[in-house]
PDB file of C-alpha atoms in Angstrom:
ATOM      1  CA  MET A  27      13.922  22.896 -14.026  1.00 36.00           C
ATOM      2  CA  GLN A  28      10.359  22.879 -15.303  1.00 46.00           C
ATOM      3  CA  TYR A  29       8.533  20.865 -17.930  1.00 53.00           C
ATOM      4  CA  ALA A  30       8.555  23.822 -20.310  1.00 49.00           C
ATOM      5  CA  LEU A  31      12.336  23.851 -20.116  1.00 44.00           C
ATOM      6  CA  VAL A  32      12.559  20.226 -21.195  1.00 43.00           C
ATOM      7  CA  ILE A  33      10.120  20.489 -24.073  1.00 42.00           C
ATOM      8  CA  GLY A  34      11.122  23.968 -25.212  1.00 40.00           C
ATOM      9  CA  ALA A  35       7.656  25.437 -24.726  1.00 36.00           C
ATOM     10  CA  GLY A  36       8.913  28.843 -23.616  1.00 31.00           C
ATOM     11  CA  HIS A  37      10.573  30.782 -20.810  1.00 28.00           C
ATOM     12  CA  THR A  38       9.446  30.334 -17.218  1.00 31.00           C
ATOM     13  CA  THR A  39      10.232  32.019 -13.916  1.00 30.00           C
ATOM     14  CA  GLY A  40      11.290  30.190 -10.778  1.00 33.00           C
ATOM     15  CA  ASP A  41       8.595  30.884  -8.155  1.00 35.00           C
ATOM     16  CA  SER A  42       6.032  33.038  -9.908  1.00 32.00           C
ATOM     17  CA  GLY A  43       4.266  30.127 -11.595  1.00 35.00           C
ATOM     18  CA  PRO A  44       3.889  29.293 -15.280  1.00 32.00           C
ATOM     19  CA  ASN A  45       3.869  31.822 -18.034  1.00 32.00           C
ATOM     20  CA  GLU A  46       1.476  31.592 -20.938  1.00 30.00           C
ATOM     21  CA  SER A  47       3.655  28.926 -22.577  1.00 31.00           C
ATOM     22  CA  GLY A  48       3.079  26.478 -19.713  1.00 33.00           C
ATOM     23  CA  SER A  49       5.324  24.644 -17.267  1.00 35.00           C
ATOM     24  CA  LEU A  50       5.553  21.586 -15.087  1.00 38.00           C
ATOM     25  CA  ALA A  51       3.358  23.449 -12.592  1.00 36.00           C
ATOM     26  CA  GLN A  52       0.620  23.300 -15.220  1.00 37.00           C
ATOM     27  CA  ALA A  53       1.300  19.681 -16.141  1.00 37.00           C
ATOM     28  CA  LEU A  54       1.284  18.375 -12.583  1.00 36.00           C
ATOM     29  CA  PRO A  55      -0.371  19.435  -9.324  1.00 34.00           C
ATOM     30  CA  GLY A  56       1.862  20.685  -6.542  1.00 36.00           C
ATOM     31  CA  GLY A  57       2.743  24.211  -7.602  1.00 37.00           C
ATOM     32  CA  PRO A  58       5.820  25.696  -9.273  1.00 38.00           C
ATOM     33  CA  LEU A  59       9.184  24.073  -8.676  1.00 39.00           C
ATOM     34  CA  LYS A  60      11.777  26.012  -6.713  1.00 38.00           C
ATOM     35  CA  THR A  61      14.698  25.006  -8.916  1.00 39.00           C
ATOM     36  CA  PRO A  62      17.010  27.247 -10.980  1.00 38.00           C
ATOM     37  CA  LEU A  63      16.025  27.462 -14.628  1.00 37.00           C
ATOM     38  CA  ALA A  64      18.063  27.567 -17.795  1.00 43.00           C
ATOM     39  CA  GLU A  65      17.193  28.529 -21.343  1.00 46.00           C
ATOM     40  CA  PRO A  66      14.564  26.250 -22.928  1.00 49.00           C
ATOM     41  CA  VAL A  67      15.682  23.871 -25.619  1.00 48.00           C
ATOM     42  CA  GLN A  68      14.758  24.481 -29.238  1.00 55.00           C
ATOM     43  CA  PRO A  69      12.813  23.717 -31.307  1.00 57.00           C
ATOM     44  CA  PRO A  70       9.594  23.428 -29.254  1.00 72.00           C
ATOM     45  CA  VAL A  71       8.075  19.966 -29.231  1.00 76.00           C
ATOM     46  CA  THR A  72       4.927  19.098 -31.124  1.00 81.00           C
ATOM     47  CA  SER A  73       3.701  16.118 -29.053  1.00 87.00           C
ATOM     48  CA  ILE A  74       4.129  14.079 -25.862  1.00 90.00           C
ATOM     49  CA  THR A  75       4.027  10.285 -25.481  1.00 94.00           C
ATOM     50  CA  LEU A  76       3.461   8.771 -22.021  1.00 93.00           C
ATOM     51  CA  VAL A  77       4.602   5.153 -21.639  1.00 95.00           C
ATOM     52  CA  THR A  78       3.948   2.913 -18.637  1.00 93.00           C
ATOM     53  CA  ASP A  79       3.926  -0.755 -17.630  1.00 89.00           C
ATOM     54  CA  ASN A  80       0.976  -0.144 -15.313  1.00 87.00           C
ATOM     55  CA  PHE A  81      -1.926   2.201 -15.970  1.00 87.00           C
ATOM     56  CA  GLY A  82      -3.793   1.020 -12.888  1.00 82.00           C
ATOM     57  CA  GLY A  83      -3.684   1.896  -9.218  1.00 80.00           C
ATOM     58  CA  GLY A  84      -1.891   5.001  -7.976  1.00 79.00           C
ATOM     59  CA  THR A  85       0.204   5.476 -11.100  1.00 80.00           C
ATOM     60  CA  GLY A  86      -2.793   5.399 -13.419  1.00 83.00           C
ATOM     61  CA  ARG A  87      -4.616   7.953 -11.320  1.00 80.00           C
ATOM     62  CA  HIS A  88      -1.461  10.077 -11.110  1.00 78.00           C
ATOM     63  CA  VAL A  89      -1.255  10.151 -14.915  1.00 82.00           C
ATOM     64  CA  LEU A  90      -4.954  10.969 -15.239  1.00 82.00           C
ATOM     65  CA  GLU A  91      -4.594  13.858 -12.800  1.00 76.00           C
ATOM     66  CA  MET A  92      -1.532  15.146 -14.627  1.00 75.00           C
ATOM     67  CA  LEU A  93      -3.344  15.106 -17.955  1.00 80.00           C
ATOM     68  CA  ARG A  94      -6.024  17.406 -16.530  1.00 76.00           C
ATOM     69  CA  PHE A  95      -3.374  20.116 -16.160  1.00 69.00           C
ATOM     70  CA  ARG A  96      -1.816  19.772 -19.610  1.00 68.00           C
ATOM     71  CA  ASP A  97      -2.585  22.019 -22.562  1.00 71.00           C
ATOM     72  CA  LEU A  98      -3.586  19.248 -24.966  1.00 71.00           C
ATOM     73  CA  ASP A  99      -4.053  21.691 -27.830  1.00 76.00           C
ATOM     74  CA  GLN A 100      -0.459  22.851 -27.543  1.00 78.00           C
ATOM     75  CA  TRP A 101       1.006  19.451 -26.648  1.00 80.00           C
ATOM     76  CA  PRO A 102      -1.056  16.576 -28.150  1.00 87.00           C
ATOM     77  CA  THR A 103      -0.561  13.581 -25.866  1.00 90.00           C
ATOM     78  CA  THR A 104      -0.737   9.823 -26.418  1.00 92.00           C
ATOM     79  CA  VAL A 105      -0.683   7.203 -23.640  1.00 93.00           C
ATOM     80  CA  LEU A 106       0.787   3.739 -24.292  1.00 94.00           C
ATOM     81  CA  CYS A 107       0.523   0.934 -21.725  1.00 93.00           C
ATOM     82  CA  TYR A 108       2.727  -2.161 -22.067  1.00 91.00           C
ATOM     83  CA  GLY A 109       1.172  -3.966 -19.079  1.00 86.00           C
ATOM     84  CA  VAL A 110      -1.947  -3.853 -16.901  1.00 82.00           C
ATOM     85  CA  ASP A 111      -4.449  -1.006 -16.881  1.00 82.00           C
ATOM     86  CA  ASP A 112      -7.215  -2.072 -14.429  1.00 80.00           C
ATOM     87  CA  GLY A 113      -9.745  -0.728 -16.892  1.00 79.00           C
ATOM     88  CA  LEU A 114      -8.580   2.887 -16.549  1.00 80.00           C
ATOM     89  CA  THR A 115      -8.441   5.051 -19.668  1.00 80.00           C
ATOM     90  CA  PRO A 116      -7.441   8.706 -20.099  1.00 83.00           C
ATOM     91  CA  GLY A 117     -10.766   9.602 -21.703  1.00 78.00           C
ATOM     92  CA  PRO A 118     -12.027  10.097 -25.258  1.00 77.00           C
ATOM     93  CA  THR A 119      -9.863  13.132 -26.076  1.00 79.00           C
ATOM     94  CA  ILE A 120      -6.489  11.413 -25.464  1.00 86.00           C
ATOM     95  CA  PRO A 121      -5.344   8.512 -27.655  1.00 89.00           C
ATOM     96  CA  TYR A 122      -4.715   5.422 -25.511  1.00 90.00           C
ATOM     97  CA  GLN A 123      -3.442   1.983 -26.471  1.00 90.00           C
ATOM     98  CA  ARG A 124      -2.766  -1.103 -24.382  1.00 89.00           C
ATOM     99  CA  ARG A 125       0.015  -2.991 -26.131  1.00 88.00           C
ATOM    100  CA  ARG A 126       1.106  -6.258 -24.505  1.00 78.00           C
ATOM    101  CA  PHE A 127       3.966  -8.534 -25.537  1.00 73.00           C
ATOM    102  CA  ARG A 128       4.553 -10.521 -22.353  1.00 67.00           C
ATOM    103  CA  LYS A 129       3.138 -14.047 -22.562  1.00 61.00           C
ATOM    104  CA  ARG A 130       3.402 -16.876 -20.081  1.00 64.00           C
ATOM    105  CA  LEU A 131       5.601 -18.896 -22.435  1.00 65.00           C
ATOM    106  CA  VAL A 132       7.538 -15.922 -23.854  1.00 71.00           C
ATOM    107  CA  ARG A 133      10.307 -14.829 -21.509  1.00 79.00           C
ATOM    108  CA  PHE A 134      13.074 -12.218 -21.322  1.00 82.00           C
ATOM    109  CA  PRO A 135      14.418 -10.755 -23.551  1.00 87.00           C
ATOM    110  CA  LEU A 136      11.905 -11.495 -26.329  1.00 88.00           C
ATOM    111  CA  PRO A 137       8.898  -9.524 -25.018  1.00 88.00           C
ATOM    112  CA  GLN A 138      11.105  -6.576 -24.061  1.00 91.00           C
ATOM    113  CA  GLY A 139      12.705  -6.552 -27.497  1.00 92.00           C
ATOM    114  CA  MET A 140       9.291  -6.663 -29.174  1.00 92.00           C
ATOM    115  CA  ALA A 141       7.991  -3.848 -26.963  1.00 93.00           C
ATOM    116  CA  LEU A 142      11.052  -1.704 -27.709  1.00 95.00           C
ATOM    117  CA  ARG A 143      10.631  -2.187 -31.430  1.00 95.00           C
ATOM    118  CA  ASP A 144       6.910  -1.473 -31.167  1.00 95.00           C
ATOM    119  CA  LEU A 145       7.464   1.717 -29.164  1.00 96.00           C
ATOM    120  CA  ALA A 146       9.995   2.967 -31.701  1.00 96.00           C
ATOM    121  CA  GLY A 147       7.330   2.570 -34.378  1.00 95.00           C
ATOM    122  CA  GLN A 148       4.706   4.367 -32.283  1.00 94.00           C
ATOM    123  CA  LEU A 149       6.710   7.558 -31.734  1.00 93.00           C
ATOM    124  CA  PRO A 150       5.394  10.559 -33.686  1.00 90.00           C
ATOM    125  CA  ALA A 151       7.429  12.421 -36.258  1.00 86.00           C
ATOM    126  CA  GLY A 152       8.910  15.761 -35.284  1.00 83.00           C
ATOM    127  CA  PRO A 153      10.320  17.054 -31.985  1.00 84.00           C
ATOM    128  CA  SER A 154       8.615  15.264 -29.106  1.00 88.00           C
ATOM    129  CA  VAL A 155       8.810  14.306 -25.429  1.00 92.00           C
ATOM    130  CA  LEU A 156       8.807  10.695 -24.256  1.00 94.00           C
ATOM    131  CA  HIS A 157       7.682  10.455 -20.604  1.00 95.00           C
ATOM    132  CA  THR A 158       8.238   7.023 -19.043  1.00 96.00           C
ATOM    133  CA  TYR A 159       7.089   5.200 -15.891  1.00 93.00           C
ATOM    134  CA  PHE A 160       8.528   1.978 -14.398  1.00 92.00           C
ATOM    135  CA  PHE A 161      11.745   0.159 -15.197  1.00 94.00           C
ATOM    136  CA  TRP A 162      11.220  -1.327 -18.658  1.00 94.00           C
ATOM    137  CA  PRO A 163       9.589   1.731 -20.222  1.00 96.00           C
ATOM    138  CA  ILE A 164      12.399   3.780 -18.684  1.00 97.00           C
ATOM    139  CA  MET A 165      14.996   1.528 -20.336  1.00 97.00           C
ATOM    140  CA  TYR A 166      13.122   1.596 -23.668  1.00 97.00           C
ATOM    141  CA  GLY A 167      13.185   5.389 -23.509  1.00 97.00           C
ATOM    142  CA  ARG A 168      16.887   5.524 -22.652  1.00 98.00           C
ATOM    143  CA  LEU A 169      17.837   3.195 -25.485  1.00 97.00           C
ATOM    144  CA  LEU A 170      15.744   5.177 -27.956  1.00 97.00           C
ATOM    145  CA  LYS A 171      17.300   8.431 -26.729  1.00 96.00           C
ATOM    146  CA  ILE A 172      20.814   7.005 -27.110  1.00 96.00           C
ATOM    147  CA  LEU A 173      19.905   5.829 -30.633  1.00 95.00           C
ATOM    148  CA  GLY A 174      18.684   9.309 -31.542  1.00 94.00           C
ATOM    149  CA  LYS A 175      15.022   8.300 -31.839  1.00 94.00           C
ATOM    150  CA  VAL A 176      13.818  10.531 -28.960  1.00 93.00           C
ATOM    151  CA  GLU A 177      14.474  14.249 -28.666  1.00 90.00           C
ATOM    152  CA  HIS A 178      13.536  14.804 -25.002  1.00 92.00           C
ATOM    153  CA  LEU A 179      13.222  12.138 -22.310  1.00 95.00           C
ATOM    154  CA  VAL A 180      11.380  12.582 -18.977  1.00 94.00           C
ATOM    155  CA  GLU A 181      11.114   9.832 -16.348  1.00 95.00           C
ATOM    156  CA  ASN A 182       9.107   9.299 -13.143  1.00 93.00           C
ATOM    157  CA  ARG A 183       9.990   7.669  -9.829  1.00 92.00           C
ATOM    158  CA  GLU A 184       7.140   6.767  -7.491  1.00 86.00           C
ATOM    159  CA  ASP A 185       8.772   5.003  -4.535  1.00 84.00           C
ATOM    160  CA  VAL A 186      11.983   4.680  -2.536  1.00 82.00           C
ATOM    161  CA  GLY A 187      14.147   1.957  -4.025  1.00 68.00           C
ATOM    162  CA  PHE A 188      11.913   1.546  -7.078  1.00 62.00           C
ATOM    163  CA  LYS A 189      12.001  -2.249  -6.452  1.00 73.00           C
ATOM    164  CA  LEU A 190      15.340  -2.529  -8.212  1.00 84.00           C
ATOM    165  CA  GLY A 191      17.758  -5.460  -8.216  1.00 89.00           C
ATOM    166  CA  PRO A 192      21.498  -5.323  -8.947  1.00 92.00           C
ATOM    167  CA  VAL A 193      21.034  -5.852 -12.709  1.00 92.00           C
ATOM    168  CA  HIS A 194      18.426  -3.082 -12.898  1.00 92.00           C
ATOM    169  CA  LEU A 195      20.730  -0.685 -11.061  1.00 93.00           C
ATOM    170  CA  TRP A 196      23.677  -1.633 -13.267  1.00 95.00           C
ATOM    171  CA  LEU A 197      21.660  -0.798 -16.401  1.00 96.00           C
ATOM    172  CA  LEU A 198      20.369   2.471 -14.963  1.00 96.00           C
ATOM    173  CA  ARG A 199      23.839   3.549 -13.833  1.00 97.00           C
ATOM    174  CA  ARG A 200      25.249   2.896 -17.314  1.00 97.00           C
ATOM    175  CA  THR A 201      22.682   5.170 -18.977  1.00 98.00           C
ATOM    176  CA  THR A 202      22.415   8.155 -16.638  1.00 97.00           C
ATOM    177  CA  GLU A 203      23.112  10.676 -19.413  1.00 96.00           C
ATOM    178  CA  ALA A 204      19.959   9.736 -21.351  1.00 97.00           C
ATOM    179  CA  PRO A 205      17.118  11.371 -19.347  1.00 96.00           C
ATOM    180  CA  ASP A 206      16.673  15.132 -19.483  1.00 94.00           C
ATOM    181  CA  LEU A 207      14.539  15.200 -16.346  1.00 94.00           C
ATOM    182  CA  VAL A 208      13.554  12.724 -13.608  1.00 95.00           C
ATOM    183  CA  ILE A 209      10.420  13.587 -11.612  1.00 91.00           C
ATOM    184  CA  CYS A 210      10.101  12.172  -8.081  1.00 91.00           C
ATOM    185  CA  VAL A 211       6.968  12.245  -5.933  1.00 87.00           C
ATOM    186  CA  SER A 212       8.797  13.227  -2.718  1.00 90.00           C
ATOM    187  CA  GLU A 213      12.160  14.461  -1.461  1.00 93.00           C
ATOM    188  CA  ALA A 214      12.854  11.031   0.054  1.00 93.00           C
ATOM    189  CA  VAL A 215      12.337   9.386  -3.349  1.00 92.00           C
ATOM    190  CA  ARG A 216      14.564  12.045  -4.944  1.00 94.00           C
ATOM    191  CA  ARG A 217      17.434  11.371  -2.523  1.00 95.00           C
ATOM    192  CA  ALA A 218      17.112   7.596  -2.949  1.00 93.00           C
ATOM    193  CA  THR A 219      17.020   7.926  -6.752  1.00 94.00           C
ATOM    194  CA  ILE A 220      20.187  10.035  -6.810  1.00 95.00           C
ATOM    195  CA  ASP A 221      22.017   7.732  -4.381  1.00 94.00           C
ATOM    196  CA  ASN A 222      20.917   4.436  -5.953  1.00 93.00           C
ATOM    197  CA  GLU A 223      21.137   5.338  -9.628  1.00 94.00           C
ATOM    198  CA  GLY A 224      23.988   7.849  -9.715  1.00 95.00           C
ATOM    199  CA  LEU A 225      21.942  10.533 -11.471  1.00 96.00           C
ATOM    200  CA  SER A 226      23.077  14.134 -11.578  1.00 95.00           C
ATOM    201  CA  PRO A 227      21.104  16.013  -8.871  1.00 95.00           C
ATOM    202  CA  GLU A 228      20.359  18.823 -11.335  1.00 93.00           C
ATOM    203  CA  LYS A 229      18.244  16.419 -13.391  1.00 93.00           C
ATOM    204  CA  VAL A 230      16.109  15.173 -10.501  1.00 95.00           C
ATOM    205  CA  VAL A 231      13.181  17.261  -9.234  1.00 92.00           C
ATOM    206  CA  VAL A 232      10.262  16.797  -6.850  1.00 91.00           C
ATOM    207  CA  VAL A 233       6.593  17.220  -7.730  1.00 83.00           C
ATOM    208  CA  PRO A 234       4.452  16.074  -4.765  1.00 79.00           C
ATOM    209  CA  ASN A 235       2.067  13.246  -5.616  1.00 67.00           C
TER     210      ASN A 235
END
């Protein structure tokens, strides 16, 4: 499974690296994935939206590094942050917005509901990929995919356990059909994600951080 497969950018080959249409090996460092491929979905996407709760620290730098490998002319990309960003930005060529709805006196589920509604309004028209990081953006993406608002959904996992409680796991296990691809930063994270969340192993791949 490669990124080109998910977004319908073109055919790829397993170990020979990306073709001219691009692949996950282009989008992320770490080389081509050694995973069987299938036919790419159609039609090809016209844009990518990255959504995170935290654009700072390791995740922010991971996203910045990934964007260096993406063909932004072919896949225009927007980054939305619904939390902290530590002052990081993806640069002048990539649209970036910090959109916060969590206030000290506004508690669950109001800020999450407002963020979900806001994200739905931010999604571009036409076939697109929504790529989500951290629990709440992941759930926003899954709900929007189930509602038919998102064509292709990609998720990331950065650590073993993902700091999940029983309610988080219950929600994730009830929506396992929504993501098209889940990217893990190591094999240990991949195994934990499959075991904890009940995801199909075919959907879960490793791209070293």
